[in-house]
PDB file of C-alpha atoms in Angstrom:
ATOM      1  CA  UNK A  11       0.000   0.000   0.000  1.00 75.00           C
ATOM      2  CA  UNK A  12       0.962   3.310  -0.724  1.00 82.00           C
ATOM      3  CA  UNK A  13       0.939   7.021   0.658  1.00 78.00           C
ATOM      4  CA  UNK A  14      -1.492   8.589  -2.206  1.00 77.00           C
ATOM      5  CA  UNK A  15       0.450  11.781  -3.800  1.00 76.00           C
ATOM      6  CA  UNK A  16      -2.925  13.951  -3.257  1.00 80.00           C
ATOM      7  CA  UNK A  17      -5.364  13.378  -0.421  1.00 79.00           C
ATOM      8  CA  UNK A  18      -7.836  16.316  -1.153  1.00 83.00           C
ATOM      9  CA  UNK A  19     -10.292  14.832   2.067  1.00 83.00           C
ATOM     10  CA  UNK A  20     -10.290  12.994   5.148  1.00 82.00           C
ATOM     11  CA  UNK A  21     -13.247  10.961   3.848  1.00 81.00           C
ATOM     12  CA  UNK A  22     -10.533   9.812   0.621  1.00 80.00           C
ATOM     13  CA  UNK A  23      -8.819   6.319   1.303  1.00 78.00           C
ATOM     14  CA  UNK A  24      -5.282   6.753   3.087  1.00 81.00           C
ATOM     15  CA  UNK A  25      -3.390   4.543   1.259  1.00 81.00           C
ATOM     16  CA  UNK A  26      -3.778   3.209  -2.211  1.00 82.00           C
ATOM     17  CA  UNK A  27      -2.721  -0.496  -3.830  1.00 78.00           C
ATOM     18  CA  UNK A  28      -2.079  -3.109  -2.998  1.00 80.00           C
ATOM     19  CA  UNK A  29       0.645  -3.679  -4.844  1.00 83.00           C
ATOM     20  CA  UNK A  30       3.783  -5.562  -5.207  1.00 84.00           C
ATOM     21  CA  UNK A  31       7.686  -4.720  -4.973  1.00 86.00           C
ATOM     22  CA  UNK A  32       9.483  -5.857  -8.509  1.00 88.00           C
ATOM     23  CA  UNK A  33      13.118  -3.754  -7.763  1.00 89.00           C
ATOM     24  CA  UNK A  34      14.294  -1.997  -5.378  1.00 90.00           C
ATOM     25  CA  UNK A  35      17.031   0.683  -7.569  1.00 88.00           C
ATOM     26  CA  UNK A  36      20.436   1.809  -5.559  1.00 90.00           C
ATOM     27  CA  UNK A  37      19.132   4.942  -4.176  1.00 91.00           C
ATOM     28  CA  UNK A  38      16.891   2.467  -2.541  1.00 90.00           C
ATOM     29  CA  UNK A  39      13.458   3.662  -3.967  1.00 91.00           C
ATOM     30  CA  UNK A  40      11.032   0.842  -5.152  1.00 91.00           C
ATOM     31  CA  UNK A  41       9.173   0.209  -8.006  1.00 90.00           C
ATOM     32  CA  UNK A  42       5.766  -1.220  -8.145  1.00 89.00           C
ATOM     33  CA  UNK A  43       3.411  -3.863 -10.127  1.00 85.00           C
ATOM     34  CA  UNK A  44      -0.585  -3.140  -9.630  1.00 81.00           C
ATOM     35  CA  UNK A  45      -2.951  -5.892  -9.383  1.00 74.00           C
ATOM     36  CA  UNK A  46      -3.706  -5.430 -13.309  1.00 74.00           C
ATOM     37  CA  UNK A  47       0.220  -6.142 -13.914  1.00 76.00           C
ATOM     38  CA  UNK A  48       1.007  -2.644 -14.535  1.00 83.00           C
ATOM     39  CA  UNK A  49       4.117  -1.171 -13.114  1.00 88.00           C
ATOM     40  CA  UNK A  50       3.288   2.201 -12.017  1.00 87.00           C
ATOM     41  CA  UNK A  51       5.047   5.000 -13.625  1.00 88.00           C
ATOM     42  CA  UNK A  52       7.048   6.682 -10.640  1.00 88.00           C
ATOM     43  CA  UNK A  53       8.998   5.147  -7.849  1.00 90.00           C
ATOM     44  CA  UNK A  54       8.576   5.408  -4.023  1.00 89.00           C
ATOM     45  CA  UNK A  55      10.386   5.708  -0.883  1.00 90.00           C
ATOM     46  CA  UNK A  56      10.262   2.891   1.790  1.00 89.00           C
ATOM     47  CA  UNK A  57       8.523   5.330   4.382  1.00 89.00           C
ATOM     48  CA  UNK A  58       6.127   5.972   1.765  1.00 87.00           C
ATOM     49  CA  UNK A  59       4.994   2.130   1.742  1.00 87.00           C
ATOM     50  CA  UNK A  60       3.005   0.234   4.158  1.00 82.00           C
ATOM     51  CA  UNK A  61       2.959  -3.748   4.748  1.00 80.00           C
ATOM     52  CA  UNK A  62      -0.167  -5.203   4.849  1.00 76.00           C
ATOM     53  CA  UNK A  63       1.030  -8.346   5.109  1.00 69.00           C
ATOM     54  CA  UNK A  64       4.080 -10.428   3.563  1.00 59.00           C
ATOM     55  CA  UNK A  65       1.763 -13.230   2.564  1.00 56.00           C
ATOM     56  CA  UNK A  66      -0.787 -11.618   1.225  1.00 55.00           C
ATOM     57  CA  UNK A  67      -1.875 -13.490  -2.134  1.00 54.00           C
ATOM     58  CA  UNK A  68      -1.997 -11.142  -5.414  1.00 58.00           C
ATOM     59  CA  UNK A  69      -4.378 -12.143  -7.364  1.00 60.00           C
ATOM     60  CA  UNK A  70      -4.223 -10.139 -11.073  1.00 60.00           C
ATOM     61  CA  UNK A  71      -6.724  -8.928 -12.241  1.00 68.00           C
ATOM     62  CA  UNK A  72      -7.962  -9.669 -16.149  1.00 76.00           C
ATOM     63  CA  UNK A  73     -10.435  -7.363 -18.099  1.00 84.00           C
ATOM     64  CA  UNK A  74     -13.764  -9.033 -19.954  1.00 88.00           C
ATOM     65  CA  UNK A  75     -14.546  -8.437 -23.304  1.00 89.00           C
ATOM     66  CA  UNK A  76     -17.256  -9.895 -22.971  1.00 91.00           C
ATOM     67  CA  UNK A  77     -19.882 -13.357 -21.760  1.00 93.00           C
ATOM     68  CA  UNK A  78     -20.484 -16.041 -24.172  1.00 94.00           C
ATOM     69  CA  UNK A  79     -23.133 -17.855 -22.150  1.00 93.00           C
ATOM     70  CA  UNK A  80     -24.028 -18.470 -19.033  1.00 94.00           C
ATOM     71  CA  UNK A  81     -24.886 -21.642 -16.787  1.00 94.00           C
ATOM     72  CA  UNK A  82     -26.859 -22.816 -13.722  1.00 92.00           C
ATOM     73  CA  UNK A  83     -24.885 -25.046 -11.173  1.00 91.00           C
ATOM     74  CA  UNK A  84     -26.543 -27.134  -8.820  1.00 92.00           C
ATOM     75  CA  UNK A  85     -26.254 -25.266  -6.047  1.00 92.00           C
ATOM     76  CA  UNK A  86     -28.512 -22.571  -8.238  1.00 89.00           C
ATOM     77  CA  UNK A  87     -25.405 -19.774  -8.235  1.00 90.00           C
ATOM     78  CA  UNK A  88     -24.514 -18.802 -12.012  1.00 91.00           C
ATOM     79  CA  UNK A  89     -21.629 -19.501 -14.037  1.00 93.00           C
ATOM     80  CA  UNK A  90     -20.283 -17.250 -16.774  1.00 94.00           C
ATOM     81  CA  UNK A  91     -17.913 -18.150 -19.770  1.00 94.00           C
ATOM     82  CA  UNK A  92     -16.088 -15.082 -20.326  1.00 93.00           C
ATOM     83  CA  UNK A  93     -13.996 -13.988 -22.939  1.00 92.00           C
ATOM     84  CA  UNK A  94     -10.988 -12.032 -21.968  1.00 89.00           C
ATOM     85  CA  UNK A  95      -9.701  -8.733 -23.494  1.00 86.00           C
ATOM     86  CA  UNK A  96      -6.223 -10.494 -23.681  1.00 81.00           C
ATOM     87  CA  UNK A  97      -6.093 -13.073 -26.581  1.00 79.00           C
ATOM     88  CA  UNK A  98      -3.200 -15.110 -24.203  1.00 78.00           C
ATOM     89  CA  UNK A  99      -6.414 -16.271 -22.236  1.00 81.00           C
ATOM     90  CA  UNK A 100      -8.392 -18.769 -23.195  1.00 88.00           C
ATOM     91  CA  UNK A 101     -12.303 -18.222 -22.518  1.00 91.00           C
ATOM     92  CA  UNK A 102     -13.408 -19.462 -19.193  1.00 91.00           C
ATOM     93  CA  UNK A 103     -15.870 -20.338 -16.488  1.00 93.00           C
ATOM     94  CA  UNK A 104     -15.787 -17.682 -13.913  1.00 91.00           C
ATOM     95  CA  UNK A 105     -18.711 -17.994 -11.123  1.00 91.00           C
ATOM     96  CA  UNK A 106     -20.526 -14.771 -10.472  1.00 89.00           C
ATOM     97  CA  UNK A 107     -18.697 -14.269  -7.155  1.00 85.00           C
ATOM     98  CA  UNK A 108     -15.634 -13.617  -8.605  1.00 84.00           C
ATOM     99  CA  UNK A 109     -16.550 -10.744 -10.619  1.00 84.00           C
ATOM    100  CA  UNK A 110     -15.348  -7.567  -9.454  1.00 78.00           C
ATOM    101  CA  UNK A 111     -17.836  -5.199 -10.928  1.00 80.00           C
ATOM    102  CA  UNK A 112     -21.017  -6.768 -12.287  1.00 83.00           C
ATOM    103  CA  UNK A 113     -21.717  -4.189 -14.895  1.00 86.00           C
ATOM    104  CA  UNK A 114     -21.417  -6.751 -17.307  1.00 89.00           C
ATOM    105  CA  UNK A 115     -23.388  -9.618 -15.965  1.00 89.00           C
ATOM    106  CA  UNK A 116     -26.281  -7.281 -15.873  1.00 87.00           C
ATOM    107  CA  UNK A 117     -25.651  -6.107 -19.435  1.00 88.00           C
ATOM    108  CA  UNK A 118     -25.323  -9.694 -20.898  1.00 90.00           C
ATOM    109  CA  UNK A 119     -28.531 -10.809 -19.031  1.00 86.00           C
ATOM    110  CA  UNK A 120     -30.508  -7.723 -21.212  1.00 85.00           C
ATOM    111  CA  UNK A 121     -28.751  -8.358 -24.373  1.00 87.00           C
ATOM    112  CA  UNK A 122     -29.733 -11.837 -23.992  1.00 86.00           C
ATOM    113  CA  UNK A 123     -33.809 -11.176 -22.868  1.00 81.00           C
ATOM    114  CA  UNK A 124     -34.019  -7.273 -22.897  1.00 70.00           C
ATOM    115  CA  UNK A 125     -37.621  -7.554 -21.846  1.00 70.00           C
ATOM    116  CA  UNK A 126     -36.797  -9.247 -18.440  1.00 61.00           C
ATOM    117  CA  UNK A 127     -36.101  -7.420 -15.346  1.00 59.00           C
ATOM    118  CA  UNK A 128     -35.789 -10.379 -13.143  1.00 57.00           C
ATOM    119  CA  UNK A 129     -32.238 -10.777 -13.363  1.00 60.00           C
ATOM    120  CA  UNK A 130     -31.740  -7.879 -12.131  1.00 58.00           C
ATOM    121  CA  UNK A 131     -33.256  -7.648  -9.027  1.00 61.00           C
ATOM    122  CA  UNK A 132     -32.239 -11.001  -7.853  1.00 64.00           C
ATOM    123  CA  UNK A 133     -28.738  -9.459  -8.624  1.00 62.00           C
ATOM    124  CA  UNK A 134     -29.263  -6.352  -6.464  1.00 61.00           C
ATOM    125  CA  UNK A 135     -30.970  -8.702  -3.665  1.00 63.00           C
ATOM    126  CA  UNK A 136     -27.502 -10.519  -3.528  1.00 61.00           C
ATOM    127  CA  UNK A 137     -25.477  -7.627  -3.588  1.00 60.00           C
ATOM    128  CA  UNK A 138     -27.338  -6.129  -1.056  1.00 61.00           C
ATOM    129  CA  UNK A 139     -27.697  -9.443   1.155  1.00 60.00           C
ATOM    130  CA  UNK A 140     -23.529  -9.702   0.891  1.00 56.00           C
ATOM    131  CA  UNK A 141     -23.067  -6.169   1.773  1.00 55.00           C
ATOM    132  CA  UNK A 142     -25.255  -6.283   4.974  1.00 52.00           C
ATOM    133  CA  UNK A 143     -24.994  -7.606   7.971  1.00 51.00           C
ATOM    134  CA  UNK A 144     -27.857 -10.205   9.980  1.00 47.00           C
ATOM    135  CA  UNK A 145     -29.353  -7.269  11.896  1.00 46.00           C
ATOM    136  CA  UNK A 146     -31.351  -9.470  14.392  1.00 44.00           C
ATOM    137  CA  UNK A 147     -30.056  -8.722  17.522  1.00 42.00           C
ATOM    138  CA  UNK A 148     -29.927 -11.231  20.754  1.00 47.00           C
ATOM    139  CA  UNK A 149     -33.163 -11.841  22.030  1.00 47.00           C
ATOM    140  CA  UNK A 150     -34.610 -11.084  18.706  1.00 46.00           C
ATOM    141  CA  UNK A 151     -36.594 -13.706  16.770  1.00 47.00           C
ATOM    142  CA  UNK A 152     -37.353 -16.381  19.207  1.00 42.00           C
TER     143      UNK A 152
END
């Protein structure tokens, strides 16, 4: 993680990354790899770094062109095959939990049957399910 350059509010994260060390120059600045592979343009100062944690997994990120289908496992969650911006990658089953940003689940799902909403609120009834809490407090529903 990194000191950001700018930090015009309190409210603004503190640090920025995660990212990874790839050199370390003589003057003893580092340079860094993003999560996307990219190695950021400038180079930083070890007080400018924080550890999360040395054994943190990275886990790269890849950008979708685009879904090819989709599929229902057993358990009822959906599967996507995805086709990757990078021609290196071969297209893939990804499981909708793994998606970052679901932007494009929602926008295959209307390309595929533009007159059906359903998709999308089940969607936004996971996200929103995921993102909050149980809120039944103790003593509450006995």
């Amino acid at each position: 993680m990194t000191l950001p350059d700018v930090r015009n509010s309190k409210l603004e994260p503190r640090y920025e990354g995660p990212y990874k060390i790839i050199h370390r120059t003589r003057q003893g600045t580092l340079q860094l790899l993003d999560a996307d592979g990219k190695v950021l343009n400038r180079k930083y100062a070890p007080q400018q770094l924080k550890l999360v944690s040395s054994d943190t997994f990275f886990e790269p990120t890849a950008e979708v062109r685009g879904i090819v289908k989709h599929r229902q496992e057993k358990d009822g969650s959906n599967t996507y095959l995805v086709e990757w911006k990078d021609k290196n990658f071969p297209n893939q089953w990804v499981p909708y939990s793994d998606f970052k940003d679901t932007a494009i689940i929602m926008k295959y799902h209307d390309s595929i049957n533009p007159n059906s909403k359903s998709f999308r609120k089940n969607a936004q009834k996971r996200r929103r399910s995921e993102q909050e809490p149980n809120e039944l407090s103790e003593g509450e529903g006995e």
